[in-house]
Amino acid sequence: MNEDMKRILIINASPRRRGGIDRMLTIIEDEARALGADVETVRISQLTIAACTGCMVCRKKLACILPEDGAQSTLGKIKASDVLVIGAPCYWGNMPGTLKLLFDRIVYGMMDEDKRGIPVALHKGKQAVIISSCTTVWPFNILFHQSRGVVRALKEILKWSGFRIIATMEKGGTKNHPDLKEVERRKCIRIAKKIAI
C-alpha cells in the first residue's frame, strides 16, 4: 500500500442491502477508491458482537474481557484508518442498536481517561463523515430530530474520540422517495473527493 494513500473505513449500520444508506455509502466508496484511496467497508449486520456487560474492566486494562468478536476486529480497523465514514438509518430518533452496541464495546479504544477521570481522545487528527436517512419527510426529519438525532449521537461519540467531523448528510422521506436524487448523488461524490484527496 502506498504510504500517501488515505485509509478510509466505512461502517455501514444499515441491515438493508441496496437501501438508501447502502447506496450512498457505495457511491462514496467507489468514488474514493477511484481517486486512489484504500477503502474498506464493514457491515454491522454481518458481525457477531456480544452485548457489553458494563463490567468496566476495559477502562482499566484497555482491552475487553469478552471473547474476541466483531467489536475488537472493527476497533482494529478504526485504529488503522485515517478517515471514518459511518452510515446509519434512523431508528426511533437515534442510531440502530447494533451500532450503539459496537461503540459500547469499544469505548476503551476510542477514548481514555486521565487520573482525574477527564476524557482523553485517542483518535486526534482523524476525520469523520456521518450519513443518515429516515422515513420522516424533509424538513421534519431534521426539525423532529429524527435523522438529526442519529447525527447528534454519533457526533458525541466521535467528538470525545478525537475525530473532526468534516461532513454530514441527512436524507429524509425515504418511505415515499427511496431513490437518490441527483443532488444527493453529487453530495456523495463531493464527500468522497473531500476524504480521498
PDB file of C-alpha atoms in Angstrom:
ATOM      1  CA  MET A   1       0.000   0.000   0.000  1.00  0.00           C
ATOM      2  CA  ASN A   2       1.206   3.497  -0.872  1.00  0.00           C
ATOM      3  CA  GLU A   3       2.053   5.443   2.329  1.00  0.00           C
ATOM      4  CA  ASP A   4       0.413   8.594   0.917  1.00  0.00           C
ATOM      5  CA  MET A   5      -2.826   6.719   0.241  1.00  0.00           C
ATOM      6  CA  LYS A   6      -5.690   7.667   2.570  1.00  0.00           C
ATOM      7  CA  ARG A   7      -7.086   4.742   4.531  1.00  0.00           C
ATOM      8  CA  ILE A   8     -10.848   5.074   4.730  1.00  0.00           C
ATOM      9  CA  LEU A   9     -13.055   2.827   6.843  1.00  0.00           C
ATOM     10  CA  ILE A  10     -16.768   2.837   6.068  1.00  0.00           C
ATOM     11  CA  ILE A  11     -19.100   1.442   8.731  1.00  0.00           C
ATOM     12  CA  ASN A  12     -22.481   0.548   7.270  1.00  0.00           C
ATOM     13  CA  ALA A  13     -25.017   0.211  10.096  1.00  0.00           C
ATOM     14  CA  SER A  14     -27.966  -0.495   7.801  1.00  0.00           C
ATOM     15  CA  PRO A  15     -29.140  -4.096   7.527  1.00  0.00           C
ATOM     16  CA  ARG A  16     -30.798  -3.304   4.178  1.00  0.00           C
ATOM     17  CA  ARG A  17     -28.816  -4.148   1.057  1.00  0.00           C
ATOM     18  CA  ARG A  18     -29.380  -1.569  -1.695  1.00  0.00           C
ATOM     19  CA  GLY A  19     -31.279   0.696   0.711  1.00  0.00           C
ATOM     20  CA  GLY A  20     -30.590   4.422   0.910  1.00  0.00           C
ATOM     21  CA  ILE A  21     -27.628   4.183   3.297  1.00  0.00           C
ATOM     22  CA  ASP A  22     -26.096   1.341   1.286  1.00  0.00           C
ATOM     23  CA  ARG A  23     -26.396   3.276  -1.986  1.00  0.00           C
ATOM     24  CA  MET A  24     -24.932   6.497  -0.545  1.00  0.00           C
ATOM     25  CA  LEU A  25     -22.010   4.650   1.022  1.00  0.00           C
ATOM     26  CA  THR A  26     -21.378   2.711  -2.199  1.00  0.00           C
ATOM     27  CA  ILE A  27     -21.100   5.958  -4.169  1.00  0.00           C
ATOM     28  CA  ILE A  28     -18.631   7.323  -1.606  1.00  0.00           C
ATOM     29  CA  GLU A  29     -16.657   4.054  -1.593  1.00  0.00           C
ATOM     30  CA  ASP A  30     -16.462   3.766  -5.395  1.00  0.00           C
ATOM     31  CA  GLU A  31     -15.504   7.413  -5.901  1.00  0.00           C
ATOM     32  CA  ALA A  32     -12.885   7.412  -3.112  1.00  0.00           C
ATOM     33  CA  ARG A  33     -11.352   4.202  -4.463  1.00  0.00           C
ATOM     34  CA  ALA A  34     -11.261   5.700  -7.985  1.00  0.00           C
ATOM     35  CA  LEU A  35      -9.368   8.664  -6.510  1.00  0.00           C
ATOM     36  CA  GLY A  36      -6.707   6.318  -5.115  1.00  0.00           C
ATOM     37  CA  ALA A  37      -7.834   5.817  -1.515  1.00  0.00           C
ATOM     38  CA  ASP A  38      -7.626   2.477   0.282  1.00  0.00           C
ATOM     39  CA  VAL A  39     -11.261   1.840   1.262  1.00  0.00           C
ATOM     40  CA  GLU A  40     -12.761  -0.934   3.374  1.00  0.00           C
ATOM     41  CA  THR A  41     -16.412  -1.373   4.334  1.00  0.00           C
ATOM     42  CA  VAL A  42     -17.634  -3.106   7.480  1.00  0.00           C
ATOM     43  CA  ARG A  43     -21.288  -4.137   7.548  1.00  0.00           C
ATOM     44  CA  ILE A  44     -22.538  -4.224  11.131  1.00  0.00           C
ATOM     45  CA  SER A  45     -25.301  -6.694  10.181  1.00  0.00           C
ATOM     46  CA  GLN A  46     -22.636  -9.262   9.243  1.00  0.00           C
ATOM     47  CA  LEU A  47     -20.782  -9.033  12.550  1.00  0.00           C
ATOM     48  CA  THR A  48     -21.314 -11.022  15.711  1.00  0.00           C
ATOM     49  CA  ILE A  49     -20.986  -8.661  18.667  1.00  0.00           C
ATOM     50  CA  ALA A  50     -21.766  -9.767  22.217  1.00  0.00           C
ATOM     51  CA  ALA A  51     -23.558  -7.329  24.492  1.00  0.00           C
ATOM     52  CA  CYS A  52     -21.460  -5.192  26.822  1.00  0.00           C
ATOM     53  CA  THR A  53     -21.757  -6.385  30.428  1.00  0.00           C
ATOM     54  CA  GLY A  54     -20.859  -2.994  31.920  1.00  0.00           C
ATOM     55  CA  CYS A  55     -18.058  -4.526  33.997  1.00  0.00           C
ATOM     56  CA  MET A  56     -15.762  -1.515  33.303  1.00  0.00           C
ATOM     57  CA  VAL A  57     -12.651  -3.757  33.245  1.00  0.00           C
ATOM     58  CA  CYS A  58     -11.838  -2.469  29.740  1.00  0.00           C
ATOM     59  CA  ARG A  59     -11.367   1.041  31.130  1.00  0.00           C
ATOM     60  CA  LYS A  60      -8.538  -0.229  33.366  1.00  0.00           C
ATOM     61  CA  LYS A  61      -6.986  -2.918  31.148  1.00  0.00           C
ATOM     62  CA  LEU A  62      -7.647  -1.125  27.804  1.00  0.00           C
ATOM     63  CA  ALA A  63      -8.997  -4.409  26.464  1.00  0.00           C
ATOM     64  CA  CYS A  64     -12.381  -6.102  26.540  1.00  0.00           C
ATOM     65  CA  ILE A  65     -12.569  -9.244  28.667  1.00  0.00           C
ATOM     66  CA  LEU A  66     -15.261 -10.800  26.475  1.00  0.00           C
ATOM     67  CA  PRO A  67     -14.176 -13.315  23.817  1.00  0.00           C
ATOM     68  CA  GLU A  68     -12.870 -11.787  20.587  1.00  0.00           C
ATOM     69  CA  ASP A  69     -15.661 -10.900  18.159  1.00  0.00           C
ATOM     70  CA  GLY A  70     -16.639  -8.279  15.586  1.00  0.00           C
ATOM     71  CA  ALA A  71     -16.213  -5.439  18.076  1.00  0.00           C
ATOM     72  CA  GLN A  72     -12.465  -5.906  18.521  1.00  0.00           C
ATOM     73  CA  SER A  73     -11.819  -6.536  14.820  1.00  0.00           C
ATOM     74  CA  THR A  74     -13.692  -3.345  13.901  1.00  0.00           C
ATOM     75  CA  LEU A  75     -11.782  -1.379  16.522  1.00  0.00           C
ATOM     76  CA  GLY A  76      -8.528  -2.544  14.927  1.00  0.00           C
ATOM     77  CA  LYS A  77      -9.765  -1.227  11.573  1.00  0.00           C
ATOM     78  CA  ILE A  78     -10.787   2.107  13.121  1.00  0.00           C
ATOM     79  CA  LYS A  79      -7.323   2.454  14.658  1.00  0.00           C
ATOM     80  CA  ALA A  80      -5.676   1.769  11.277  1.00  0.00           C
ATOM     81  CA  SER A  81      -7.848   4.257   9.376  1.00  0.00           C
ATOM     82  CA  ASP A  82      -7.291   7.950   8.594  1.00  0.00           C
ATOM     83  CA  VAL A  83     -10.957   8.637   7.882  1.00  0.00           C
ATOM     84  CA  LEU A  84     -14.084   7.041   9.347  1.00  0.00           C
ATOM     85  CA  VAL A  85     -17.378   7.180   7.430  1.00  0.00           C
ATOM     86  CA  ILE A  86     -20.445   5.996   9.333  1.00  0.00           C
ATOM     87  CA  GLY A  87     -23.779   5.429   7.618  1.00  0.00           C
ATOM     88  CA  ALA A  88     -26.746   4.752   9.886  1.00  0.00           C
ATOM     89  CA  PRO A  89     -30.504   4.789   9.357  1.00  0.00           C
ATOM     90  CA  CYS A  90     -32.707   6.418  11.966  1.00  0.00           C
ATOM     91  CA  TYR A  91     -34.374   4.058  14.434  1.00  0.00           C
ATOM     92  CA  TRP A  92     -36.612   5.917  16.904  1.00  0.00           C
ATOM     93  CA  GLY A  93     -34.673   9.165  16.526  1.00  0.00           C
ATOM     94  CA  ASN A  94     -31.290   7.538  17.047  1.00  0.00           C
ATOM     95  CA  MET A  95     -28.746   5.115  15.598  1.00  0.00           C
ATOM     96  CA  PRO A  96     -29.594   1.410  15.304  1.00  0.00           C
ATOM     97  CA  GLY A  97     -28.930  -0.576  18.472  1.00  0.00           C
ATOM     98  CA  THR A  98     -26.377  -2.740  16.673  1.00  0.00           C
ATOM     99  CA  LEU A  99     -24.177   0.307  16.025  1.00  0.00           C
ATOM    100  CA  LYS A 100     -24.590   1.549  19.595  1.00  0.00           C
ATOM    101  CA  LEU A 101     -23.596  -1.919  20.811  1.00  0.00           C
ATOM    102  CA  LEU A 102     -20.384  -1.700  18.772  1.00  0.00           C
ATOM    103  CA  PHE A 103     -19.452   1.637  20.343  1.00  0.00           C
ATOM    104  CA  ASP A 104     -20.362   0.405  23.834  1.00  0.00           C
ATOM    105  CA  ARG A 105     -17.961  -2.499  23.384  1.00  0.00           C
ATOM    106  CA  ILE A 106     -15.026  -0.450  22.040  1.00  0.00           C
ATOM    107  CA  VAL A 107     -15.162   2.628  24.264  1.00  0.00           C
ATOM    108  CA  TYR A 108     -11.716   1.784  25.677  1.00  0.00           C
ATOM    109  CA  GLY A 109     -10.205   2.048  22.184  1.00  0.00           C
ATOM    110  CA  MET A 110     -11.963   5.289  21.322  1.00  0.00           C
ATOM    111  CA  MET A 111     -11.181   7.365  24.410  1.00  0.00           C
ATOM    112  CA  ASP A 112      -9.181   7.040  27.592  1.00  0.00           C
ATOM    113  CA  GLU A 113      -9.281   8.981  30.869  1.00  0.00           C
ATOM    114  CA  ASP A 114      -6.611  10.811  32.787  1.00  0.00           C
ATOM    115  CA  LYS A 115      -6.098  10.247  36.535  1.00  0.00           C
ATOM    116  CA  ARG A 116      -8.924  12.676  37.363  1.00  0.00           C
ATOM    117  CA  GLY A 117     -11.371  10.953  35.025  1.00  0.00           C
ATOM    118  CA  ILE A 118     -11.152  13.612  32.300  1.00  0.00           C
ATOM    119  CA  PRO A 119     -11.676  12.081  28.818  1.00  0.00           C
ATOM    120  CA  VAL A 120      -8.615  11.733  26.594  1.00  0.00           C
ATOM    121  CA  ALA A 121      -9.344  11.348  22.863  1.00  0.00           C
ATOM    122  CA  LEU A 122      -7.440   8.501  21.198  1.00  0.00           C
ATOM    123  CA  HIS A 123      -8.102   9.432  17.555  1.00  0.00           C
ATOM    124  CA  LYS A 124      -6.979  13.050  17.372  1.00  0.00           C
ATOM    125  CA  GLY A 125      -6.187  14.214  13.860  1.00  0.00           C
ATOM    126  CA  LYS A 126      -8.571  11.796  12.171  1.00  0.00           C
ATOM    127  CA  GLN A 127     -11.552  12.848  10.070  1.00  0.00           C
ATOM    128  CA  ALA A 128     -15.105  11.503  10.116  1.00  0.00           C
ATOM    129  CA  VAL A 129     -18.242  11.697   7.986  1.00  0.00           C
ATOM    130  CA  ILE A 130     -21.764  10.891   9.176  1.00  0.00           C
ATOM    131  CA  ILE A 131     -24.518   9.777   6.781  1.00  0.00           C
ATOM    132  CA  SER A 132     -28.090   9.212   7.961  1.00  0.00           C
ATOM    133  CA  SER A 133     -31.518   8.550   6.496  1.00  0.00           C
ATOM    134  CA  CYS A 134     -35.064   8.176   7.746  1.00  0.00           C
ATOM    135  CA  THR A 135     -38.621   7.770   6.530  1.00  0.00           C
ATOM    136  CA  THR A 136     -39.727  11.094   8.056  1.00  0.00           C
ATOM    137  CA  VAL A 137     -40.028  13.653   5.261  1.00  0.00           C
ATOM    138  CA  TRP A 138     -37.721  16.643   4.932  1.00  0.00           C
ATOM    139  CA  PRO A 139     -37.551  19.083   6.753  1.00  0.00           C
ATOM    140  CA  PHE A 140     -39.370  17.265   9.561  1.00  0.00           C
ATOM    141  CA  ASN A 141     -36.605  14.632   9.726  1.00  0.00           C
ATOM    142  CA  ILE A 142     -34.411  17.485  10.987  1.00  0.00           C
ATOM    143  CA  LEU A 143     -36.991  19.539  12.898  1.00  0.00           C
ATOM    144  CA  PHE A 144     -38.293  16.483  14.798  1.00  0.00           C
ATOM    145  CA  HIS A 145     -34.740  15.259  15.480  1.00  0.00           C
ATOM    146  CA  GLN A 146     -35.105  12.025  13.546  1.00  0.00           C
ATOM    147  CA  SER A 147     -32.062  11.812  11.248  1.00  0.00           C
ATOM    148  CA  ARG A 148     -30.661  14.726  13.259  1.00  0.00           C
ATOM    149  CA  GLY A 149     -30.837  12.502  16.361  1.00  0.00           C
ATOM    150  CA  VAL A 150     -28.552   9.966  14.665  1.00  0.00           C
ATOM    151  CA  VAL A 151     -26.108  12.708  13.651  1.00  0.00           C
ATOM    152  CA  ARG A 152     -26.156  14.241  17.132  1.00  0.00           C
ATOM    153  CA  ALA A 153     -25.478  10.903  18.877  1.00  0.00           C
ATOM    154  CA  LEU A 154     -22.644   9.982  16.508  1.00  0.00           C
ATOM    155  CA  LYS A 155     -21.101  13.454  16.797  1.00  0.00           C
ATOM    156  CA  GLU A 156     -20.975  12.994  20.557  1.00  0.00           C
ATOM    157  CA  ILE A 157     -19.138   9.658  20.297  1.00  0.00           C
ATOM    158  CA  LEU A 158     -16.755  10.871  17.606  1.00  0.00           C
ATOM    159  CA  LYS A 159     -16.031  14.209  19.305  1.00  0.00           C
ATOM    160  CA  TRP A 160     -14.916  12.567  22.549  1.00  0.00           C
ATOM    161  CA  SER A 161     -12.840  10.127  20.495  1.00  0.00           C
ATOM    162  CA  GLY A 162     -10.975  12.996  18.801  1.00  0.00           C
ATOM    163  CA  PHE A 163     -12.448  12.793  15.297  1.00  0.00           C
ATOM    164  CA  ARG A 164     -13.096  16.003  13.373  1.00  0.00           C
ATOM    165  CA  ILE A 165     -16.440  15.813  11.574  1.00  0.00           C
ATOM    166  CA  ILE A 166     -15.839  17.158   8.066  1.00  0.00           C
ATOM    167  CA  ALA A 167     -19.244  16.361   6.513  1.00  0.00           C
ATOM    168  CA  THR A 168     -22.720  15.157   7.375  1.00  0.00           C
ATOM    169  CA  MET A 169     -25.577  14.142   5.117  1.00  0.00           C
ATOM    170  CA  GLU A 170     -29.200  13.515   6.082  1.00  0.00           C
ATOM    171  CA  LYS A 171     -31.730  12.043   3.664  1.00  0.00           C
ATOM    172  CA  GLY A 172     -35.338  12.294   4.770  1.00  0.00           C
ATOM    173  CA  GLY A 173     -38.528  10.884   3.273  1.00  0.00           C
ATOM    174  CA  THR A 174     -37.136   7.522   2.210  1.00  0.00           C
ATOM    175  CA  LYS A 175     -40.531   5.816   2.526  1.00  0.00           C
ATOM    176  CA  ASN A 176     -42.040   7.809  -0.338  1.00  0.00           C
ATOM    177  CA  HIS A 177     -38.794   8.684  -2.137  1.00  0.00           C
ATOM    178  CA  PRO A 178     -36.317   5.820  -1.686  1.00  0.00           C
ATOM    179  CA  ASP A 179     -34.250   6.689  -4.764  1.00  0.00           C
ATOM    180  CA  LEU A 180     -31.364   9.105  -4.505  1.00  0.00           C
ATOM    181  CA  LYS A 181     -31.876  12.493  -6.101  1.00  0.00           C
ATOM    182  CA  GLU A 182     -29.144  13.824  -8.382  1.00  0.00           C
ATOM    183  CA  VAL A 183     -28.261  16.463  -5.776  1.00  0.00           C
ATOM    184  CA  GLU A 184     -27.745  13.676  -3.205  1.00  0.00           C
ATOM    185  CA  ARG A 185     -25.528  11.697  -5.593  1.00  0.00           C
ATOM    186  CA  ARG A 186     -23.425  14.793  -6.212  1.00  0.00           C
ATOM    187  CA  LYS A 187     -23.082  15.401  -2.481  1.00  0.00           C
ATOM    188  CA  CYS A 188     -21.825  11.821  -2.005  1.00  0.00           C
ATOM    189  CA  ILE A 189     -19.233  12.415  -4.745  1.00  0.00           C
ATOM    190  CA  ARG A 190     -18.141  15.701  -3.124  1.00  0.00           C
ATOM    191  CA  ILE A 191     -17.741  13.918   0.217  1.00  0.00           C
ATOM    192  CA  ALA A 192     -15.644  11.204  -1.413  1.00  0.00           C
ATOM    193  CA  LYS A 193     -13.363  13.789  -3.002  1.00  0.00           C
ATOM    194  CA  LYS A 194     -13.021  15.589   0.317  1.00  0.00           C
ATOM    195  CA  ILE A 195     -11.907  12.467   2.180  1.00  0.00           C
ATOM    196  CA  ALA A 196      -9.850  10.754  -0.512  1.00  0.00           C
ATOM    197  CA  ILE A 197      -7.517  13.582  -1.505  1.00  0.00           C
TER     198      ILE A 197
END
